[in-house]
Every structure is written in C-alpha cells, then in structure tokens.
PDB file of C-alpha atoms in Angstrom:
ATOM      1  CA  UNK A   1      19.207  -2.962 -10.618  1.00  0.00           C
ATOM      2  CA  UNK A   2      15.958  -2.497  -8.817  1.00  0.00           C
ATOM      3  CA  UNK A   3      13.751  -5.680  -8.038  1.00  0.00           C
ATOM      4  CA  UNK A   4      10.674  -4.915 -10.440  1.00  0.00           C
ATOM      5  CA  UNK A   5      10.529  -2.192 -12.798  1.00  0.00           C
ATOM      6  CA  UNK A   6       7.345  -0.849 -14.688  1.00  0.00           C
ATOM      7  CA  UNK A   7       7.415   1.886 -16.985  1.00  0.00           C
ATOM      8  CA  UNK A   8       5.031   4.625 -15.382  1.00  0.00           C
ATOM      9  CA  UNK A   9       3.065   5.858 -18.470  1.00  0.00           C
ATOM     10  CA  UNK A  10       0.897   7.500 -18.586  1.00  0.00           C
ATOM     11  CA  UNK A  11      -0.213   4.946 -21.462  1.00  0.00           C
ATOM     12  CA  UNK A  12      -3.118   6.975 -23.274  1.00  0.00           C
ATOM     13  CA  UNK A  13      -5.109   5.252 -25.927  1.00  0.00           C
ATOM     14  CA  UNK A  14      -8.418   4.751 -27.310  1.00  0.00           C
ATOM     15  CA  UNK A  15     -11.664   3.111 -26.570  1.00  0.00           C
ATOM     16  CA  UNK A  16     -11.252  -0.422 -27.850  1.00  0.00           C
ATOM     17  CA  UNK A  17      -7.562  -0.444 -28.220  1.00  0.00           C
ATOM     18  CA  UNK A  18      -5.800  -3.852 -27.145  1.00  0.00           C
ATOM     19  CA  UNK A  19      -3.243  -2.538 -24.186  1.00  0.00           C
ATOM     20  CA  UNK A  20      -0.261  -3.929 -23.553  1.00  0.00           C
ATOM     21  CA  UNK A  21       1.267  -3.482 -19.839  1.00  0.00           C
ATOM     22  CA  UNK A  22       5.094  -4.875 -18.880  1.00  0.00           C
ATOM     23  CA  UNK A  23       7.102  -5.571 -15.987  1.00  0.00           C
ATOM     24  CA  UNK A  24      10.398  -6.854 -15.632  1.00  0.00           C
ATOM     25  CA  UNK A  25      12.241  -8.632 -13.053  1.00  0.00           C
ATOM     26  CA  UNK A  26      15.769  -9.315 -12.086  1.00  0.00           C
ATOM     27  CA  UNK A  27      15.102 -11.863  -8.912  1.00  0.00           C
ATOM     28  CA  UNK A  28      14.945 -15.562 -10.615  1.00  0.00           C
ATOM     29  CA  UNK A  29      13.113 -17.028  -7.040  1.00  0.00           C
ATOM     30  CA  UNK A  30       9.894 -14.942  -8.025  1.00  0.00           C
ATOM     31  CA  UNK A  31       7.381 -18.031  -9.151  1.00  0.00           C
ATOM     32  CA  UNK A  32       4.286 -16.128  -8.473  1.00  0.00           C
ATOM     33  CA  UNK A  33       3.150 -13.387 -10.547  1.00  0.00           C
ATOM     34  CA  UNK A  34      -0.342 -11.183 -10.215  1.00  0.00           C
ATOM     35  CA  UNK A  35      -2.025  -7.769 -11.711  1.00  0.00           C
ATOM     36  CA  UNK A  36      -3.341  -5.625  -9.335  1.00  0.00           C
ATOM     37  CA  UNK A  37      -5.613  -2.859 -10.598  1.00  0.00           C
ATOM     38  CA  UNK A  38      -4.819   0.574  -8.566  1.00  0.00           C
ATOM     39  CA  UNK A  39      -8.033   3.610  -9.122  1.00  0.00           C
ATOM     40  CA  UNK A  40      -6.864   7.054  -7.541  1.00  0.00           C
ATOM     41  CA  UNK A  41      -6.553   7.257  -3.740  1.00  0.00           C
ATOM     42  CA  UNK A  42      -7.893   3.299  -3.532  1.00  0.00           C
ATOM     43  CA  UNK A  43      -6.650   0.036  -2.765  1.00  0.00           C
ATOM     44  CA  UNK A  44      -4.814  -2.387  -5.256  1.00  0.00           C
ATOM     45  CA  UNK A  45      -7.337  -4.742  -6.320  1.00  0.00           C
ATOM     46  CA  UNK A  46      -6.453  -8.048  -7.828  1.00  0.00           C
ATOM     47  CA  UNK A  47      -6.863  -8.632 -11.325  1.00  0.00           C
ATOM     48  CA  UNK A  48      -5.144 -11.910 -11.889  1.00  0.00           C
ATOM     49  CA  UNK A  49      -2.432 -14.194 -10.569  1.00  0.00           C
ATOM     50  CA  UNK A  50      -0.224 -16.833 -12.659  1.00  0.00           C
ATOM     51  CA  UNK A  51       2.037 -19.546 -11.543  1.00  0.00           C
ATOM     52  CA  UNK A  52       5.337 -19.970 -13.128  1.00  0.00           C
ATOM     53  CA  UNK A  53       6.045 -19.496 -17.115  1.00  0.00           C
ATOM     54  CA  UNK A  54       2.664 -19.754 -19.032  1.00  0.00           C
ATOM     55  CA  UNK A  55      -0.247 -18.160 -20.387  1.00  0.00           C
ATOM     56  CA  UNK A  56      -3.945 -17.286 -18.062  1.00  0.00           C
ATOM     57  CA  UNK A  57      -7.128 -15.446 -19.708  1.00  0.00           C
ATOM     58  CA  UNK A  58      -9.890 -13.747 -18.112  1.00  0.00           C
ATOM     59  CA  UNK A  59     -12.435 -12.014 -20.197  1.00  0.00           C
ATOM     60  CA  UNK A  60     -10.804  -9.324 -21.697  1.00  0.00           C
ATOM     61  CA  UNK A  61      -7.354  -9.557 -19.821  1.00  0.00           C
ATOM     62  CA  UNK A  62      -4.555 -12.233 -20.424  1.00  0.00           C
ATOM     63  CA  UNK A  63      -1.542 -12.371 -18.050  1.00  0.00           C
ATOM     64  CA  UNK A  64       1.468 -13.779 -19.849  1.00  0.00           C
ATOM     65  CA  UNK A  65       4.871 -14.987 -17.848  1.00  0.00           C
ATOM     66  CA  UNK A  66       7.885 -15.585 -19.409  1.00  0.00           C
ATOM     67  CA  UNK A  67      10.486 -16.676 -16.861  1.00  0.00           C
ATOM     68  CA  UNK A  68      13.559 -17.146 -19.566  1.00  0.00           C
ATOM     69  CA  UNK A  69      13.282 -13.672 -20.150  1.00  0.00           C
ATOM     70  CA  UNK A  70      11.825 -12.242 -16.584  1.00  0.00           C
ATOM     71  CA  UNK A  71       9.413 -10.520 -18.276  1.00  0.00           C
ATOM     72  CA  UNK A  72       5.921 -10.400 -17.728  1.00  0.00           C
ATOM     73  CA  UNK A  73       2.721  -9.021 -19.636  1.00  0.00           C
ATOM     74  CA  UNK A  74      -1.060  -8.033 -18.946  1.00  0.00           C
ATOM     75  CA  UNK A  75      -3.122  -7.580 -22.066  1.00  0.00           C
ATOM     76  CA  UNK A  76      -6.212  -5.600 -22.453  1.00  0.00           C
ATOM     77  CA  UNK A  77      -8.845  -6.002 -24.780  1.00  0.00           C
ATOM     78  CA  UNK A  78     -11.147  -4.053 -26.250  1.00  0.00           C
ATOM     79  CA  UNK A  79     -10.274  -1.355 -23.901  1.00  0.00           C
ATOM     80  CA  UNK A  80     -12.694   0.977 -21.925  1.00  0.00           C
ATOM     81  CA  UNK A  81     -12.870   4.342 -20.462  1.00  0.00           C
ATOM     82  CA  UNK A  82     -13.417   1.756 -17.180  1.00  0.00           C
ATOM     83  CA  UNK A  83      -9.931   0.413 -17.799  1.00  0.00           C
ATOM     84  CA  UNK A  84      -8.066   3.829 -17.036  1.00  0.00           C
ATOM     85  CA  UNK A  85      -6.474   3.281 -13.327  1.00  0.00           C
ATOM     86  CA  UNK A  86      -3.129   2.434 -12.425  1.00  0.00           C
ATOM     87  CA  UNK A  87      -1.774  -1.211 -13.161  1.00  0.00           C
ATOM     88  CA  UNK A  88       0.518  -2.819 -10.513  1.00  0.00           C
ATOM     89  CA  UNK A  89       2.658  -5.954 -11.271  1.00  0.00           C
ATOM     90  CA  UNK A  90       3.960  -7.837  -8.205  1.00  0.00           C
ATOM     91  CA  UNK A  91       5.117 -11.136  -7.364  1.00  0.00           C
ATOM     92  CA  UNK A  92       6.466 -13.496  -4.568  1.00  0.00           C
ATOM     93  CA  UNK A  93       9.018 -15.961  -4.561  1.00  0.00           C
ATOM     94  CA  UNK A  94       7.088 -18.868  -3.351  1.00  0.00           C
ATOM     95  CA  UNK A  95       3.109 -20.561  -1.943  1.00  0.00           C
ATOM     96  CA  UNK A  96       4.050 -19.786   1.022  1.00  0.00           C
ATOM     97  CA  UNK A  97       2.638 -16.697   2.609  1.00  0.00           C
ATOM     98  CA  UNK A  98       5.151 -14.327   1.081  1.00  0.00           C
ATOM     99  CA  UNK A  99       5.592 -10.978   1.230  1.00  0.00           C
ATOM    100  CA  UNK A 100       4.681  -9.254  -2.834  1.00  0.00           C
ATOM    101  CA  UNK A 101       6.928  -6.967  -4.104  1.00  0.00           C
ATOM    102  CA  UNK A 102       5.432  -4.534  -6.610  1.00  0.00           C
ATOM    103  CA  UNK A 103       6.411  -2.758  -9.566  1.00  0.00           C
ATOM    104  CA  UNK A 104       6.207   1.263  -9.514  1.00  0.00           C
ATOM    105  CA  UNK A 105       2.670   0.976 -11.764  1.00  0.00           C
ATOM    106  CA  UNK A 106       1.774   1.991 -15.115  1.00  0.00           C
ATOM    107  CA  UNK A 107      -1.112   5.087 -15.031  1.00  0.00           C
ATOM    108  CA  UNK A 108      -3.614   3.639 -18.200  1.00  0.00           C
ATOM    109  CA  UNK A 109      -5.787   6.256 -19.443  1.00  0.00           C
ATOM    110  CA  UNK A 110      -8.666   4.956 -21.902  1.00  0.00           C
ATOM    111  CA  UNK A 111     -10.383   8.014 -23.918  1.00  0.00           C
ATOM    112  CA  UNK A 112     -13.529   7.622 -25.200  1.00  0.00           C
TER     113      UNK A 112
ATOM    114  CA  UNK B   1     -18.675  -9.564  -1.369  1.00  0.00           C
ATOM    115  CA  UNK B   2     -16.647  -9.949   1.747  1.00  0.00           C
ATOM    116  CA  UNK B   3     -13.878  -6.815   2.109  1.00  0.00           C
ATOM    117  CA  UNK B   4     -11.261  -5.226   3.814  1.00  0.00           C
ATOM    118  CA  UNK B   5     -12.107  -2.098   5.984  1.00  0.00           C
ATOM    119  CA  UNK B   6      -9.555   0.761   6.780  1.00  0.00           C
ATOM    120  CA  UNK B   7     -10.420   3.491   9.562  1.00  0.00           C
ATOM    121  CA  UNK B   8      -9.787   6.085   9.599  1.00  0.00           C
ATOM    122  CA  UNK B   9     -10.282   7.140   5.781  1.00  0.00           C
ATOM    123  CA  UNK B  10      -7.849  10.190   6.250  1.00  0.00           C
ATOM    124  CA  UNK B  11      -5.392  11.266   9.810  1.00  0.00           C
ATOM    125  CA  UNK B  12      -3.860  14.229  10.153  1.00  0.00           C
ATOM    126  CA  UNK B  13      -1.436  14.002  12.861  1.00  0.00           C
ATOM    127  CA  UNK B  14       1.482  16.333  14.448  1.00  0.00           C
ATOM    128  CA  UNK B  15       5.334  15.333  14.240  1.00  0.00           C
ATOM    129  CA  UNK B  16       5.939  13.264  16.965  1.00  0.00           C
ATOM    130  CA  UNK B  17       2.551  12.255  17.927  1.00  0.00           C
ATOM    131  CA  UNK B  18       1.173   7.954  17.934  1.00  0.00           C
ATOM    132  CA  UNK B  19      -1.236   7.405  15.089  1.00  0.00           C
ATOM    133  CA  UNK B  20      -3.275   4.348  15.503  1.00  0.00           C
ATOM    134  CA  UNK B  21      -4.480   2.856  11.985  1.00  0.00           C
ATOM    135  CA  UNK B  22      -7.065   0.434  11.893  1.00  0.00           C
ATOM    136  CA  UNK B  23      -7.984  -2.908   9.955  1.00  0.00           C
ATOM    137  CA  UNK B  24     -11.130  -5.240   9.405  1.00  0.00           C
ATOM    138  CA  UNK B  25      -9.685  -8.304   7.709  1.00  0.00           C
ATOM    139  CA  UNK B  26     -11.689 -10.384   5.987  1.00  0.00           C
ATOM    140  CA  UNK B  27     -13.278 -13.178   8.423  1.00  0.00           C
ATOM    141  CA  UNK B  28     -11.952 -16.562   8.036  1.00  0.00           C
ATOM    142  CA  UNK B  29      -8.640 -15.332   6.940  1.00  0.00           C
ATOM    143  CA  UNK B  30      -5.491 -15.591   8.760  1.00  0.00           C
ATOM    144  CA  UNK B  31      -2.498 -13.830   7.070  1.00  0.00           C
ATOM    145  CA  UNK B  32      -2.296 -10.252   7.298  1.00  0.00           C
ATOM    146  CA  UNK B  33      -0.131  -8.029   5.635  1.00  0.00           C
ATOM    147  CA  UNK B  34       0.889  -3.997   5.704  1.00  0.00           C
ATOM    148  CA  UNK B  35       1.550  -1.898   3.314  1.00  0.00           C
ATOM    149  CA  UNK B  36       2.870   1.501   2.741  1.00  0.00           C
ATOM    150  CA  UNK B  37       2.495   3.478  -0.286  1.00  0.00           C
ATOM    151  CA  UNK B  38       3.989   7.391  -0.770  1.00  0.00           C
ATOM    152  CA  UNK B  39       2.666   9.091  -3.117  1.00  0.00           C
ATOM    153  CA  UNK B  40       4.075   8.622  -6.521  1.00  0.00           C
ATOM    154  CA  UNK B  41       6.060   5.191  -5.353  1.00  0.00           C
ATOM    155  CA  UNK B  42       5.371   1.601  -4.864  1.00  0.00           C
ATOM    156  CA  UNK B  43       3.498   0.052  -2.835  1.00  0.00           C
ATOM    157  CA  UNK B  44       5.722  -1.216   0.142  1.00  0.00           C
ATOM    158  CA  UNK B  45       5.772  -4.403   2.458  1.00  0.00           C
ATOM    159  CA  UNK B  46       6.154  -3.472   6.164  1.00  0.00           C
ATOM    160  CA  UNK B  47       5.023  -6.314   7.953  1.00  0.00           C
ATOM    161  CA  UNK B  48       3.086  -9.392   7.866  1.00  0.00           C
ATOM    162  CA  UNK B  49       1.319 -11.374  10.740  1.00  0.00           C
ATOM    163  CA  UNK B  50       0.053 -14.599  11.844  1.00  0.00           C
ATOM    164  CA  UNK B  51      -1.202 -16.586  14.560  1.00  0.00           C
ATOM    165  CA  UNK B  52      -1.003 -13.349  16.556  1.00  0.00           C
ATOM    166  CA  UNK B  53       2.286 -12.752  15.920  1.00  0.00           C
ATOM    167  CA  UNK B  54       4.702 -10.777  13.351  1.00  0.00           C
ATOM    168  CA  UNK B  55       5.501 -13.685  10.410  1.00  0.00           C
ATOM    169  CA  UNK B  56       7.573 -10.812   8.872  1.00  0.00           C
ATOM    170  CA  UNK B  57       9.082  -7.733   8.876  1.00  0.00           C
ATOM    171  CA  UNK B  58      10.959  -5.269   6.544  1.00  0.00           C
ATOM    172  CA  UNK B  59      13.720  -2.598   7.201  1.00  0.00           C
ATOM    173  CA  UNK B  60      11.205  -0.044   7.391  1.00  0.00           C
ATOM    174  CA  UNK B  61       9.093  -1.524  10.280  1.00  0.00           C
ATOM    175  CA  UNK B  62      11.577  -0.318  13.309  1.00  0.00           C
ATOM    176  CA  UNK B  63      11.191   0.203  16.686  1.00  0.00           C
ATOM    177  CA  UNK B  64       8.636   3.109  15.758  1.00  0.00           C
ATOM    178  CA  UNK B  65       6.156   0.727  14.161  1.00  0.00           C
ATOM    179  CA  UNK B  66       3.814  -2.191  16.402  1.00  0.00           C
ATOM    180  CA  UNK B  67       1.297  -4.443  15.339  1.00  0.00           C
ATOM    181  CA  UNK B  68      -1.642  -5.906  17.411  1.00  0.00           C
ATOM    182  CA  UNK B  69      -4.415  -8.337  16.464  1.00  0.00           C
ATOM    183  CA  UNK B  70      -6.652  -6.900  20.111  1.00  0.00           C
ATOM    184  CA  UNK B  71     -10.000  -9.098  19.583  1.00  0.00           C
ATOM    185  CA  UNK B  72     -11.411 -11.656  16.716  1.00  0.00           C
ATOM    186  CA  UNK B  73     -11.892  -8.883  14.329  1.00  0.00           C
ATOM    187  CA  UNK B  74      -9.431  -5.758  14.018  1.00  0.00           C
ATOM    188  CA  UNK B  75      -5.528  -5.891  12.929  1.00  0.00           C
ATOM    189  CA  UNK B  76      -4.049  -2.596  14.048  1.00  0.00           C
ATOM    190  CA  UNK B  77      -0.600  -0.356  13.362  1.00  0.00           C
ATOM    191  CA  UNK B  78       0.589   1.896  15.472  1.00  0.00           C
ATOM    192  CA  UNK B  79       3.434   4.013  14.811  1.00  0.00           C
ATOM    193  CA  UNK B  80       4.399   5.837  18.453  1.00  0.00           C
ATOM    194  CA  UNK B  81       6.472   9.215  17.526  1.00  0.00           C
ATOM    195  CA  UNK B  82       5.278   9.696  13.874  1.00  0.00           C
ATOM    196  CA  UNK B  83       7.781  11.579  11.435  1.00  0.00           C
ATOM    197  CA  UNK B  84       7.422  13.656   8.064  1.00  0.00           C
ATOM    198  CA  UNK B  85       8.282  10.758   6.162  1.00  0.00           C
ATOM    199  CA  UNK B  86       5.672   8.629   7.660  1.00  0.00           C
ATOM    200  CA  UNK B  87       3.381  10.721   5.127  1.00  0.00           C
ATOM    201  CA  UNK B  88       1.922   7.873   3.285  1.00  0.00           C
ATOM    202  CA  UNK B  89      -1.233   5.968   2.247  1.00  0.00           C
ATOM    203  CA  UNK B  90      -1.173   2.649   4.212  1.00  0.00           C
ATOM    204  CA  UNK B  91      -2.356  -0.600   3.156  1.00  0.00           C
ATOM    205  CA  UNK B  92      -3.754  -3.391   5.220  1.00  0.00           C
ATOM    206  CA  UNK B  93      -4.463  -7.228   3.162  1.00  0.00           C
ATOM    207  CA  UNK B  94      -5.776  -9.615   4.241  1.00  0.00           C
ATOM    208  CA  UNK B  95      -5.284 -13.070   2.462  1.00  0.00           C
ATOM    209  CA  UNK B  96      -6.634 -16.156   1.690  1.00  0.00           C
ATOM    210  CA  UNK B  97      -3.726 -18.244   0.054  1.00  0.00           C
ATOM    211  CA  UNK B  98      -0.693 -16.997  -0.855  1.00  0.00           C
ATOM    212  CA  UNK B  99      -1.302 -15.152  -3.787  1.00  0.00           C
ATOM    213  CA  UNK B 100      -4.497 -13.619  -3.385  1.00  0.00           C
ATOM    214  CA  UNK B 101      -3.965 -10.673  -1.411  1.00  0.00           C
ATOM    215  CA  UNK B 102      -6.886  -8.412  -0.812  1.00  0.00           C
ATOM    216  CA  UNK B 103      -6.258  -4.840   0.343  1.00  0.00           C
ATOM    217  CA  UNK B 104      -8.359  -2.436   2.061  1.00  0.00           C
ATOM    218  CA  UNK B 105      -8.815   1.238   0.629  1.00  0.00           C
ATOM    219  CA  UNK B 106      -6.270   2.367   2.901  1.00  0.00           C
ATOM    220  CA  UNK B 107      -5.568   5.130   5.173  1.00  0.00           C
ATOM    221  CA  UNK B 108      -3.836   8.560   4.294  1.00  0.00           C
ATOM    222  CA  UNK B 109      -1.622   9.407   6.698  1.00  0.00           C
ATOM    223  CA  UNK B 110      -0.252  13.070   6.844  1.00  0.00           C
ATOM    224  CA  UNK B 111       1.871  14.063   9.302  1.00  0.00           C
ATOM    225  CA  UNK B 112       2.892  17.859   9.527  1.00  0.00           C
TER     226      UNK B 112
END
C-alpha cells in the first residue's frame, strides 16, 4: 500500500464550483498535514498546514484532517480559473524538522 | 516577499557528466531540504541539511549525490556521473519551522 495516495484528476469544473481535493494515508505517525499548490513547471507553494485531527479555514480554502479515518480534505470555494494548478497533499510525522512525503497531486482545472 | 532561488532555470547535461545545481535559501533560515520530482510523479525527499551537515538522507541520495552549504548564502547539489534517470525537476526548500517548507522554482535537469 503506498504511503499517500491522491487521485490524479484531472478534476474539471466550473467557475464558482466548491472543489473538493482528497488524500489518504496509511502511516498512523503522520501528525502534520499541509496543501501545497503546484502551477506547471513551478515550485510547490504552500497553501495551508494543519496539526493533528481538526478543521483550519483560509479565505476560500478549508483543510480538514480526519486521523480515525487517515483521510484528509482541501476545499475550494467559489472556484476560479486562478485555482487550476496541481494540488499536492503531504505530511510529516512529527515538529521536528521532518522530511514531507507527498501525495502524487490532483491536476484542478477551473473553466470559466 | 523573501524567496527561494534555483540556478540554473534549465541544464542540459551528457550521461556521465557532474551537474552542479544551485540554491538561495531564504536568509535567516536553517533547514534545507532537496527534492526531486520526474515528470508525472511525486515530488521526492533526497536529502535534508543542517548546521552544515546532512540531517537526512533517502535511498536515492547515494554515493552519486553531495551536498555543500560553500558560503552564508548558497546550498548546492552535485550529482558527479549523472545518469538517464537523473532526468528530473529538482527542488530545493528552505524552512522556517517544521511545517512550512518553502521551495524554489526548481531546476530541470535533462540528461541525454
């Protein structure tokens, strides 16, 4: 069972659709979990983090964690044709300065 | 904003040729990190590094693959006797705490 998997899309919707992006995990250790925001042939940049099992809003995004289930979520609101880029999970296992493993991506594409 | 800087943007190297790729971490920080990305995969960890030495490595940083920190500023990777599969976008973060990682825009390595 691989560490982090993310389905790869492509995820095509409209302009002001609420998204909906997944990961799951199978290693329990993993406490830290962030979004990383990926445009073509560019660096990941970082969207959001969350600590643990809980809930974290940002404008229009919201990063959900549920441990119980290893399961994590980034929502989108009110989508825009800005939003279409590749969406990394990733996550460590602990504060200290751990290594992040990431999920494959999923490609968003947001038409206007 | 403060950033990450990559040079070169693009190498093209031959087979069994050192490639030196070059980081700009952010100033202050202390943690750096790279990663290796081939096209259509995830992003991977090769190596992290701190108090001018390697923190951590992974299974694909071998004997091939060094890491210096030369002066105050740059964070560089060499790889000595580069192969095909070395093809890959590469990745340098540099971070503040644990979880926020901040990448560069990489390099594009192609070897042929």
């Amino acid at each position: 069972q691989k560490e982090v998997e993310q389905d790869p899309g492509p995820l095509s919707v409209p302009e002001g659709a609420i998204v909906s992006l997944n990961c799951t995990y199978s290693n329990s250790a993993f406490q830290y979990f962030m979004w990383y925001r990926q445009y073509s042939r560019k660096g990941p940049e970082l969207l959001m983090y969350t600590y643990s099992s809980g809930n974290k809003e940002d404008g229009r995004f919201t990063a959900q964690v549920d441990k119980s289930s290893k399961y994590i979520s980034l929502f989108i609101r009110d989508s825009q044709p800005s939003d279409s880029a590749t969406y990394l999970c990733a996550m460590s296992p602990s504060s200290g300065y751990s290594t992040l493993t990431f999920g494959k991506g999923t490609m968003l594409l947001v038409s206007p | 904003e403060p950033e990450v800087t990559q040079t070169p943007s693009h190498q093209v190297t031959q087979m069994g040729q050192e490639v030196i790729l070059r980081c700009v971490p952010i100033s202050n920080h202390l943690y750096f990190y790279w990663y290796r990305q081939i096209l259509g995969q995830k992003v991977e960890f090769l190596v992290s590094f701190y108090n001018n030495e390697i923190s951590e490595k992974s299974e694909i940083f071998d004997d091939q693959f060094s890491v210096e920190r030369p002066d105050g500023s740059n964070f560089t990777l060499k790889i000595r006797s580069t192969k095909l599969e070395d093809s890959a976008m590469y990745f340098c973060a540099s971070v503040r705490t644990s979880y926020e990682q901040y990448f560069g825009p990489g390099t594009r390595l192609t070897v042929t």
